[in-house]
Short mmCIF file of C-alpha atoms in Angstrom, two decimals:
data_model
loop_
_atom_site.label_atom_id
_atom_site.label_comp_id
_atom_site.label_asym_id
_atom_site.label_seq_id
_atom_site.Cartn_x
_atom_site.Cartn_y
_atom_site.Cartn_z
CA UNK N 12 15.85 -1.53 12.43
CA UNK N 13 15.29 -5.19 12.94
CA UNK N 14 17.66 -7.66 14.11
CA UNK N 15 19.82 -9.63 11.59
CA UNK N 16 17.91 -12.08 9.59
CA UNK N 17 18.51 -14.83 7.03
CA UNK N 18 17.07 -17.20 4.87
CA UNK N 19 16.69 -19.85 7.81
CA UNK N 20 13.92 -17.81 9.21
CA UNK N 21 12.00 -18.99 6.43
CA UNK N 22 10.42 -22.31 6.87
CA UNK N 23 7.80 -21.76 3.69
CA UNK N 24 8.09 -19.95 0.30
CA UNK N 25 4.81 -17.33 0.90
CA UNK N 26 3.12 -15.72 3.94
CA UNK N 27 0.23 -13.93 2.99
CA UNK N 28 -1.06 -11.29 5.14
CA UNK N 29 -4.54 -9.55 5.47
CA UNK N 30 -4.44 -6.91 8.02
CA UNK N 31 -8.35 -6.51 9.49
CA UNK N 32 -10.35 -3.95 11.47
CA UNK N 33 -13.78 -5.03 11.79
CA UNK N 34 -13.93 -7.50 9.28
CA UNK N 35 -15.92 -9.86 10.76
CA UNK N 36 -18.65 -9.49 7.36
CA UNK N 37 -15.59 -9.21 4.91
CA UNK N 38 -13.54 -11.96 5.57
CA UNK N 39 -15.82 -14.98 4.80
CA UNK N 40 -15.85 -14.20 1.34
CA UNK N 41 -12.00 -13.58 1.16
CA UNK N 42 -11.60 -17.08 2.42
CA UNK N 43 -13.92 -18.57 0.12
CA UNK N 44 -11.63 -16.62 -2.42
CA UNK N 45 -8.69 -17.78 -1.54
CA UNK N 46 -10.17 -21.43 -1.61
CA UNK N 47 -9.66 -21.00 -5.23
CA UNK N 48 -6.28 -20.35 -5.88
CA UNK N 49 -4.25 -22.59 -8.30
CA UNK N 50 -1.39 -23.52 -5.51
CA UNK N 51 1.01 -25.93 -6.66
CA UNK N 52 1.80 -28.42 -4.44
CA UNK N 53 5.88 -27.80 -3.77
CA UNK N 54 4.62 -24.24 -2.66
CA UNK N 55 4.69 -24.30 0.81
CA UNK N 56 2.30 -21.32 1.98
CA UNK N 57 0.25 -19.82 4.66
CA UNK N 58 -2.17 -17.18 6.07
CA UNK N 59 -1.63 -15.10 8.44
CA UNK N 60 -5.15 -12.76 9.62
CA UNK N 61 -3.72 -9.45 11.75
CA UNK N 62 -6.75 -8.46 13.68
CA UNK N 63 -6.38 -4.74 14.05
CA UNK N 64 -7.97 -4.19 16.94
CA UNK N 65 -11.09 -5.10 15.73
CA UNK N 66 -14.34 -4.39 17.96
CA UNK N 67 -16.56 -6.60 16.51
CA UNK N 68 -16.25 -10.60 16.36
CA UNK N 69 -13.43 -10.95 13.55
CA UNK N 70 -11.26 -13.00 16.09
CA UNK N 71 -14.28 -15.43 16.37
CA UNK N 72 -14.90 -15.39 12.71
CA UNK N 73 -11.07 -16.34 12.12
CA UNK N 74 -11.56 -18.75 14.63
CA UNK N 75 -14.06 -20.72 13.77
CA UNK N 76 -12.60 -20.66 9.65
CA UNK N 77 -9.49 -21.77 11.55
CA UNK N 78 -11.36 -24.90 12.06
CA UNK N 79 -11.52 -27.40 9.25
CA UNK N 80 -9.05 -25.52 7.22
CA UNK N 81 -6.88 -28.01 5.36
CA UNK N 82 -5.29 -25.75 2.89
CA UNK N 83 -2.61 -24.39 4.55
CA UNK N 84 -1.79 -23.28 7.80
CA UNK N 85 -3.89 -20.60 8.69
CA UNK N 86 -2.93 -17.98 11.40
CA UNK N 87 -4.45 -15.17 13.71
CA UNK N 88 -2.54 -12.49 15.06
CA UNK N 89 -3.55 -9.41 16.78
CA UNK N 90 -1.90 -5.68 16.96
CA UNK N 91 -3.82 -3.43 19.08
CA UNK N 92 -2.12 -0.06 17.66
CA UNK N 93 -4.28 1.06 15.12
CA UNK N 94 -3.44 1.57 11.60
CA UNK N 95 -2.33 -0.83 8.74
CA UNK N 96 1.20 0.12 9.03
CA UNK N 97 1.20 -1.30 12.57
CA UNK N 98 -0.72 -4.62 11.19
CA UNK N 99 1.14 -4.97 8.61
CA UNK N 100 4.30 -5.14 10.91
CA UNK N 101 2.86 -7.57 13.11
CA UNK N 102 2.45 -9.90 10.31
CA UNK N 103 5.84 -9.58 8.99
CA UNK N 104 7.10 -10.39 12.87
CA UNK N 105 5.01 -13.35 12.86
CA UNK N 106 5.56 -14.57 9.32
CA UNK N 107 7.82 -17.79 8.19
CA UNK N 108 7.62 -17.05 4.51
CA UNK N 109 10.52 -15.72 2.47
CA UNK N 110 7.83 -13.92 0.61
CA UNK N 111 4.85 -11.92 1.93
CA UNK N 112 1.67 -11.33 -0.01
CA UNK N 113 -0.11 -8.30 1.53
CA UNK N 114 -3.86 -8.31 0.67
CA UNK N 115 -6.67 -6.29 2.26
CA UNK N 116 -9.37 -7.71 3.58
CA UNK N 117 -11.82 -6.67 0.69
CA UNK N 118 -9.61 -7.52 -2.00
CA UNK N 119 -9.72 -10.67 -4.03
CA UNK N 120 -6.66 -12.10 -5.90
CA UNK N 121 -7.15 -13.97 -9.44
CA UNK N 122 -6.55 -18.11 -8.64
CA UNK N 123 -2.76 -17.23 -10.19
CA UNK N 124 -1.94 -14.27 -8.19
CA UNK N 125 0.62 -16.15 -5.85
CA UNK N 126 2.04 -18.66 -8.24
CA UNK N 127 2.78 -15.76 -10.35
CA UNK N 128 4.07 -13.47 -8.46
CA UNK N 129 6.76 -16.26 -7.03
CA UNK N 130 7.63 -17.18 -10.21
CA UNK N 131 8.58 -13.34 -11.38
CA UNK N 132 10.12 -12.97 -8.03
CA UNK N 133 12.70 -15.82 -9.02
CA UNK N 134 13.38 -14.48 -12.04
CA UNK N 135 13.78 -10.99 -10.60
CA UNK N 136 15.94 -11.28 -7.61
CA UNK N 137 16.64 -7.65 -7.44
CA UNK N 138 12.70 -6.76 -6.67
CA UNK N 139 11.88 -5.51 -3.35
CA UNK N 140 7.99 -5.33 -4.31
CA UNK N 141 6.12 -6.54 -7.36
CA UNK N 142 2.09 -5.70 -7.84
CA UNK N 143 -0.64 -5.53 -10.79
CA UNK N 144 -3.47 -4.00 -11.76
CA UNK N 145 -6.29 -3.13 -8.92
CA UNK N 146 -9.86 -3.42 -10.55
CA UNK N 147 -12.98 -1.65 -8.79
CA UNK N 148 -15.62 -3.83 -8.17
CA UNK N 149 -18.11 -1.14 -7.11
CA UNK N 150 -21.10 -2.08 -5.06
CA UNK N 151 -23.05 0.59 -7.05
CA UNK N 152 -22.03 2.30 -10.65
CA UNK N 153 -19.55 5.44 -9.82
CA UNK N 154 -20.48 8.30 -11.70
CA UNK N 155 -19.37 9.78 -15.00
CA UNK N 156 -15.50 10.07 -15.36
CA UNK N 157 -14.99 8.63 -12.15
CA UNK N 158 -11.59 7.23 -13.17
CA UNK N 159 -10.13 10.21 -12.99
CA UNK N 160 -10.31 9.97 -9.02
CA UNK N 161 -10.60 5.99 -8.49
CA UNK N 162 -6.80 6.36 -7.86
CA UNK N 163 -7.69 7.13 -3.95
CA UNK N 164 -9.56 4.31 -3.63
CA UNK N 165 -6.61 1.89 -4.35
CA UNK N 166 -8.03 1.59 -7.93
CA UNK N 167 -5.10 0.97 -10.79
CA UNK N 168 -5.15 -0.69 -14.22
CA UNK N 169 -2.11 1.67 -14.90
CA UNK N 170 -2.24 2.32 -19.35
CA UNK N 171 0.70 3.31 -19.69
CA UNK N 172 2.78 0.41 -19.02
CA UNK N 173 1.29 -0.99 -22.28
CA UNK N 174 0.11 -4.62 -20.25
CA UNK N 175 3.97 -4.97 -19.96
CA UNK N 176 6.04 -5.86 -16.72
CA UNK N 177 8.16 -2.80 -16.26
CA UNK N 178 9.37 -1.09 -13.16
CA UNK N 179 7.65 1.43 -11.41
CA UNK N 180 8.91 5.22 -11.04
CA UNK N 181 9.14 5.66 -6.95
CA UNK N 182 11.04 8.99 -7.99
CA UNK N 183 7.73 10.54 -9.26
CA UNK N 184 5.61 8.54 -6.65
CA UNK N 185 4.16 6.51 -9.11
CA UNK N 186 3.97 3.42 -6.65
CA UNK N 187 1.26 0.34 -6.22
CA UNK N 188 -0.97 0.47 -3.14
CA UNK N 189 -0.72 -2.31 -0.36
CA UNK N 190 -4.00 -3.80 -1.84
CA UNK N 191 -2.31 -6.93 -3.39
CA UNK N 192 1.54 -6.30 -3.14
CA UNK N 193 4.60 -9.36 -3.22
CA UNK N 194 6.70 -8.03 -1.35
CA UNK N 195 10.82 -9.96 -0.10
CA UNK N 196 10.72 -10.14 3.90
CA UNK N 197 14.51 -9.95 4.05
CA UNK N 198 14.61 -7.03 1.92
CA UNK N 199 12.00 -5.42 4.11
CA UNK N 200 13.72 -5.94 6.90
CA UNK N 201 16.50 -5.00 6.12
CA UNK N 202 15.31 -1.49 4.95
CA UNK N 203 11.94 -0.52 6.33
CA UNK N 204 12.15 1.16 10.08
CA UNK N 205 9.75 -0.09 12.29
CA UNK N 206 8.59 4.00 13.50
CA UNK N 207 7.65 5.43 9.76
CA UNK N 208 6.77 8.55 9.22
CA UNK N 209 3.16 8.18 8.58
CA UNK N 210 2.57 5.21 10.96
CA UNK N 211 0.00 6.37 13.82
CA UNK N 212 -2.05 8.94 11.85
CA UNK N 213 -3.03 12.24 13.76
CA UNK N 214 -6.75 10.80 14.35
CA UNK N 215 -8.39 14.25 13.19
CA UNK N 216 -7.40 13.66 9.62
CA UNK N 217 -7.63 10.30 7.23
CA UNK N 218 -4.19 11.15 6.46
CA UNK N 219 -2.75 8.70 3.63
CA UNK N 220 0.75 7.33 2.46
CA UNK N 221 1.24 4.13 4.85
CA UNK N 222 0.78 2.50 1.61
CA UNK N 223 4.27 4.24 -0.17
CA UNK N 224 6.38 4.88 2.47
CA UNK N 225 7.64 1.00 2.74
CA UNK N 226 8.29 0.86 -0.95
CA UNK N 227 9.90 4.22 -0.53
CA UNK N 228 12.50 3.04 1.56
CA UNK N 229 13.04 0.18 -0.85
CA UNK N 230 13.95 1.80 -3.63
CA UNK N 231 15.71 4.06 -1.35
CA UNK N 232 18.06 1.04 -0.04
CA UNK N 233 18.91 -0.46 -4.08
CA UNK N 234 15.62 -2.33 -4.55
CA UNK N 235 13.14 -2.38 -7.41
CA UNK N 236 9.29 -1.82 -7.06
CA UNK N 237 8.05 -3.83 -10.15
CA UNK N 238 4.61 -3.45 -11.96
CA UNK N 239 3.41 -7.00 -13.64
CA UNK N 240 -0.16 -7.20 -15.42
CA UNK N 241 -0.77 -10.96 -14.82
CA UNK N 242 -1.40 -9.59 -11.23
CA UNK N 243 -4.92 -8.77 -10.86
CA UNK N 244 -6.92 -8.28 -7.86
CA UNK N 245 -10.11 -6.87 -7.40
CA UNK N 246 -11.56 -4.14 -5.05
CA UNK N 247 -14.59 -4.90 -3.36
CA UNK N 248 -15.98 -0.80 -3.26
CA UNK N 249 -19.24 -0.19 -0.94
CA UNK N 250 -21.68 2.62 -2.13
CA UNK N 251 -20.63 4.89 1.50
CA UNK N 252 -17.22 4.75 -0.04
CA UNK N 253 -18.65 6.58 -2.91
CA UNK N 254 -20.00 9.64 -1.03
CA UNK N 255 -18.54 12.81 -1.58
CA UNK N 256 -17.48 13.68 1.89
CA UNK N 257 -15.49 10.00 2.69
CA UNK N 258 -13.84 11.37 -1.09
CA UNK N 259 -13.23 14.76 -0.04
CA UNK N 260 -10.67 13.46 3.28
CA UNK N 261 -9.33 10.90 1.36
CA UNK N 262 -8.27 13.07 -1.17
CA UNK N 263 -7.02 15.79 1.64
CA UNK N 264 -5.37 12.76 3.24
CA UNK N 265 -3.48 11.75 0.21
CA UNK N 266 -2.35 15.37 -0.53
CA UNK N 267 -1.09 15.88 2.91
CA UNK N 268 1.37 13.17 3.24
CA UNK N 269 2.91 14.36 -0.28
CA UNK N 270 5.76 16.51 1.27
CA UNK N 271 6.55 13.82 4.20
CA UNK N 272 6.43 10.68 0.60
CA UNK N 273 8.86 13.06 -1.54
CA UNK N 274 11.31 13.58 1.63
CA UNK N 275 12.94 9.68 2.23
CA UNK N 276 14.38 10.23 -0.77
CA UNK N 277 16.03 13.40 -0.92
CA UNK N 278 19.01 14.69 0.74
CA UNK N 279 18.82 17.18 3.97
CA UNK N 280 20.34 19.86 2.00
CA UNK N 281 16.94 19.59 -0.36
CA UNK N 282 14.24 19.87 2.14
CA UNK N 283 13.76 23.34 1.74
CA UNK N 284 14.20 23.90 -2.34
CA UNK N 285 11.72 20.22 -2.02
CA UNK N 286 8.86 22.02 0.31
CA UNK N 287 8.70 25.05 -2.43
CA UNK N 288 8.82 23.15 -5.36
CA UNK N 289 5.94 21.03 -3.92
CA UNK N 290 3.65 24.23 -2.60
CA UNK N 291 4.61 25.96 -5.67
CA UNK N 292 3.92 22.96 -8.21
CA UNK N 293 0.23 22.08 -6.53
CA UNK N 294 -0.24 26.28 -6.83
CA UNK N 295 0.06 25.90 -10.37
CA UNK N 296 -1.99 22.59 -11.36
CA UNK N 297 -4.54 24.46 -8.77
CA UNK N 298 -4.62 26.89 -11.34
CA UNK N 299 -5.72 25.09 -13.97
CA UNK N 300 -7.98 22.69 -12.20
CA UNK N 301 -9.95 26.14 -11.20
CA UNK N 302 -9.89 26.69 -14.72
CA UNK N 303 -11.58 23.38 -15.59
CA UNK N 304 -13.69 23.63 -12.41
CA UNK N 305 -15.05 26.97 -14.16
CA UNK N 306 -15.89 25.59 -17.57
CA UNK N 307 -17.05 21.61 -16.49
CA UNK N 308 -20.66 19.99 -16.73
CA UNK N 309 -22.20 20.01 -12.74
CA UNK N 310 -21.41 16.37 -12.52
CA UNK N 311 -17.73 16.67 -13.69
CA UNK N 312 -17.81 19.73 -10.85
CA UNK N 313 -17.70 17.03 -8.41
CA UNK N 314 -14.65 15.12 -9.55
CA UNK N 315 -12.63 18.12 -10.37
CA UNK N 316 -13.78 19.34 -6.86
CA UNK N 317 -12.25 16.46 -5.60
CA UNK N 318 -8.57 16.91 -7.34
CA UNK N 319 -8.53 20.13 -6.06
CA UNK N 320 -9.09 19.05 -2.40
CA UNK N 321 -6.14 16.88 -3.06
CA UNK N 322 -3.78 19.69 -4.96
CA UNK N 323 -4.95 22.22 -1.75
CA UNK N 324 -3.53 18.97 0.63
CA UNK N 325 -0.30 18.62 -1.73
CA UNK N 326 0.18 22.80 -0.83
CA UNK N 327 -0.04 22.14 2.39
CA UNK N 328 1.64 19.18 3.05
CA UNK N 329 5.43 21.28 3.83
CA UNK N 330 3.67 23.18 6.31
CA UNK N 331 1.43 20.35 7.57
CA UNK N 332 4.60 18.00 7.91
CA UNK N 333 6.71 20.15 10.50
CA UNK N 334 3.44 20.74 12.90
CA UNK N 335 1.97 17.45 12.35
CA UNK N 336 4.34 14.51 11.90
CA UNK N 337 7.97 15.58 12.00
CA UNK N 338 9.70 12.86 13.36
CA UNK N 339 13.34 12.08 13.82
CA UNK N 340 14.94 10.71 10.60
CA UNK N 341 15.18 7.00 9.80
CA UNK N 342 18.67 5.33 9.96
CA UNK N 343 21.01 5.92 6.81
CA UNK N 344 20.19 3.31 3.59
CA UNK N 345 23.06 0.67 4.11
CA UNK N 346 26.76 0.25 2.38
CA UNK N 347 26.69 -1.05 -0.88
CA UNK N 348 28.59 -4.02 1.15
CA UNK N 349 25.49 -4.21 3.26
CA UNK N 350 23.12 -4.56 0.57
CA UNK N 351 25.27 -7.17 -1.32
CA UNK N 352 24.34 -9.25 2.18
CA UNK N 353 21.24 -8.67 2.11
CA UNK N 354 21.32 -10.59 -1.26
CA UNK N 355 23.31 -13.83 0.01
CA UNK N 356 21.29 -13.88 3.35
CA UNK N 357 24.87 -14.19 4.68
#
């Protein structure tokens, strides 16, 4: 856990943070995109660009944007473990905002993103992370029913929340990705360990779940994940993205880290009734999937295929957990009188 901090770390209202690997041809147009936003002027703000150990020539590409850059102070940091967990870290250690804005590198906030999502924070001061809607630009049409699976690719427009602002269910796992997510840095802080379970990803599989294990530990500590629809970013989504073998281990990845995602927030004595409910639960929708796989059109075969690889992940995921990832458990969530100082910055 991190060291005791307050509000007079803070010297600006917003950090936003773009962790990078290699994004020496992606980040030119980010910057031009964020050279639109509608800032006002009493919002003090920055960038901060985490170079994940990039081997091409994003630090010189930074650089050289770095120059000239009268918007707002704009920052380069580097973190040489791989993994966006790690980079995301490093920008919360080097950032002065009470807020943080995470945004990937190849995704492109609406002009009002940050204004908004201060002005809900204010109003919600109980909101550990706050998000919208994720829309796919795709470099080349998906194919039929593709929505079904855009979820893995950090795709969300999220129906049933009616275009309403309304709190997400991290008890089900229904959570935002780290695409475009507000998130409070005390609150962060104060709850997130730095060694997470799914930080430093065995390198043989694309395992997934960096993304919800943060907010996990949120909720887990008293604070609320909130969904607003004025948030909209979009998803830059090359055609080798597309491919049916990059969707096949991201799907596997995603199932796998189910077990290890439902675990911060149960109790010890549920680990065991929680690893056969999830084996036994993805047995049955496997079921049915095969059912549908049996029965589809050849191009729905492919997407089905796809949930399946996912569901066969999910089954594994108990088993995968204590030979993969097991690590020791994560401090305790803090007293109630602990949490209550969190809130005064006392």
């Amino acid at each position: 856990m991190a060291d005791k901090v307050t509000d007079n770390d803070s010297t600006c209202e917003i950090s936003v943070i773009v962790p990078t690997f290699n994004g020496e041809s992606r980040l030119p147009d980010l910057f031009k995109s964020f050279q639109k936003f509608n800032i006002p002027e009493t919002l003090s703000w920055e960038i901060i660009v985490v170079d994940n150990n990039s081997g091409d020539r994003t630090a010189e590409v930074i650089r050289s944007w770095q120059d000239g850059w009268m918007i707002c102070p704009l920052r380069y940091g580097f973190e040489p473990r791989q993994g966006a967990a790690y980079a995301r870290w490093k920008g919360i250690d080097l950032a002065h905002g009470r807020y943080v804005i995470f945004v990937d590198d190849d995704n492109f906030l609406v002009p009002h993103w940050i204004s908004a999502a201060w002005k809900f924070a204010q109003s919600h001061p109980n909101a550990g992370a706050i998000a919208g809607p994720v829309v796919g630009n795709y470099e080349t049409p998906p194919p039929e029913n593709f929505e079904q699976i855009e979820k893995f690719l950090a795709v969300r427009d999220y129906p049933d929340y009616n275009n309403q602002p309304c709190l997400f269910s991290p008890q089900n796992l229904q959570l935002p990705p780290s695409a475009a997510l507000l998130i409070d840095r005390l609150k962060w802080l104060k709850s997130v360990p730095r060694q997470q379970l799914l930080t430093g990803k065995p390198p043989q599989f694309l395992l997934q779940g960096d993304d919800y294990e943060p907010l996990l530990y949120l909720h887990k500590y008293g604070w609320e994940i909130w969904f607003n629809p004025d948030l909209i970013s979009h998803h830059q989504i090359p055609q080798w993205r597309l491919t049916q073998k990059y969707l096949t281990q991201l799907a596997r990845g995603c199932g796998l880290a189910t077990y290890a995602l439902r675990l911060i927030n149960s109790p010890r004595s549920q680990h065991r009734y929680l690893a056969f409910k999830t084996s036994f639960g993805s047995l049955k929708r496997l079921l049915i999937k095969g059912i549908e796989w049996a029965i589809a059109s050849k191009t729905m075969k492919k997407i089905i295929r796809i949930e399946i690889v996912f569901l066969w992940g999910s089954l594994e995921s108990p088993i995968f957990y204590h030979r993969k990832i097991r690590k020791p458990l994560p401090p305790q969530p803090l007293s109630v009188a602990s949490r209550q100082q969190c809130k005064t910055g006392d």
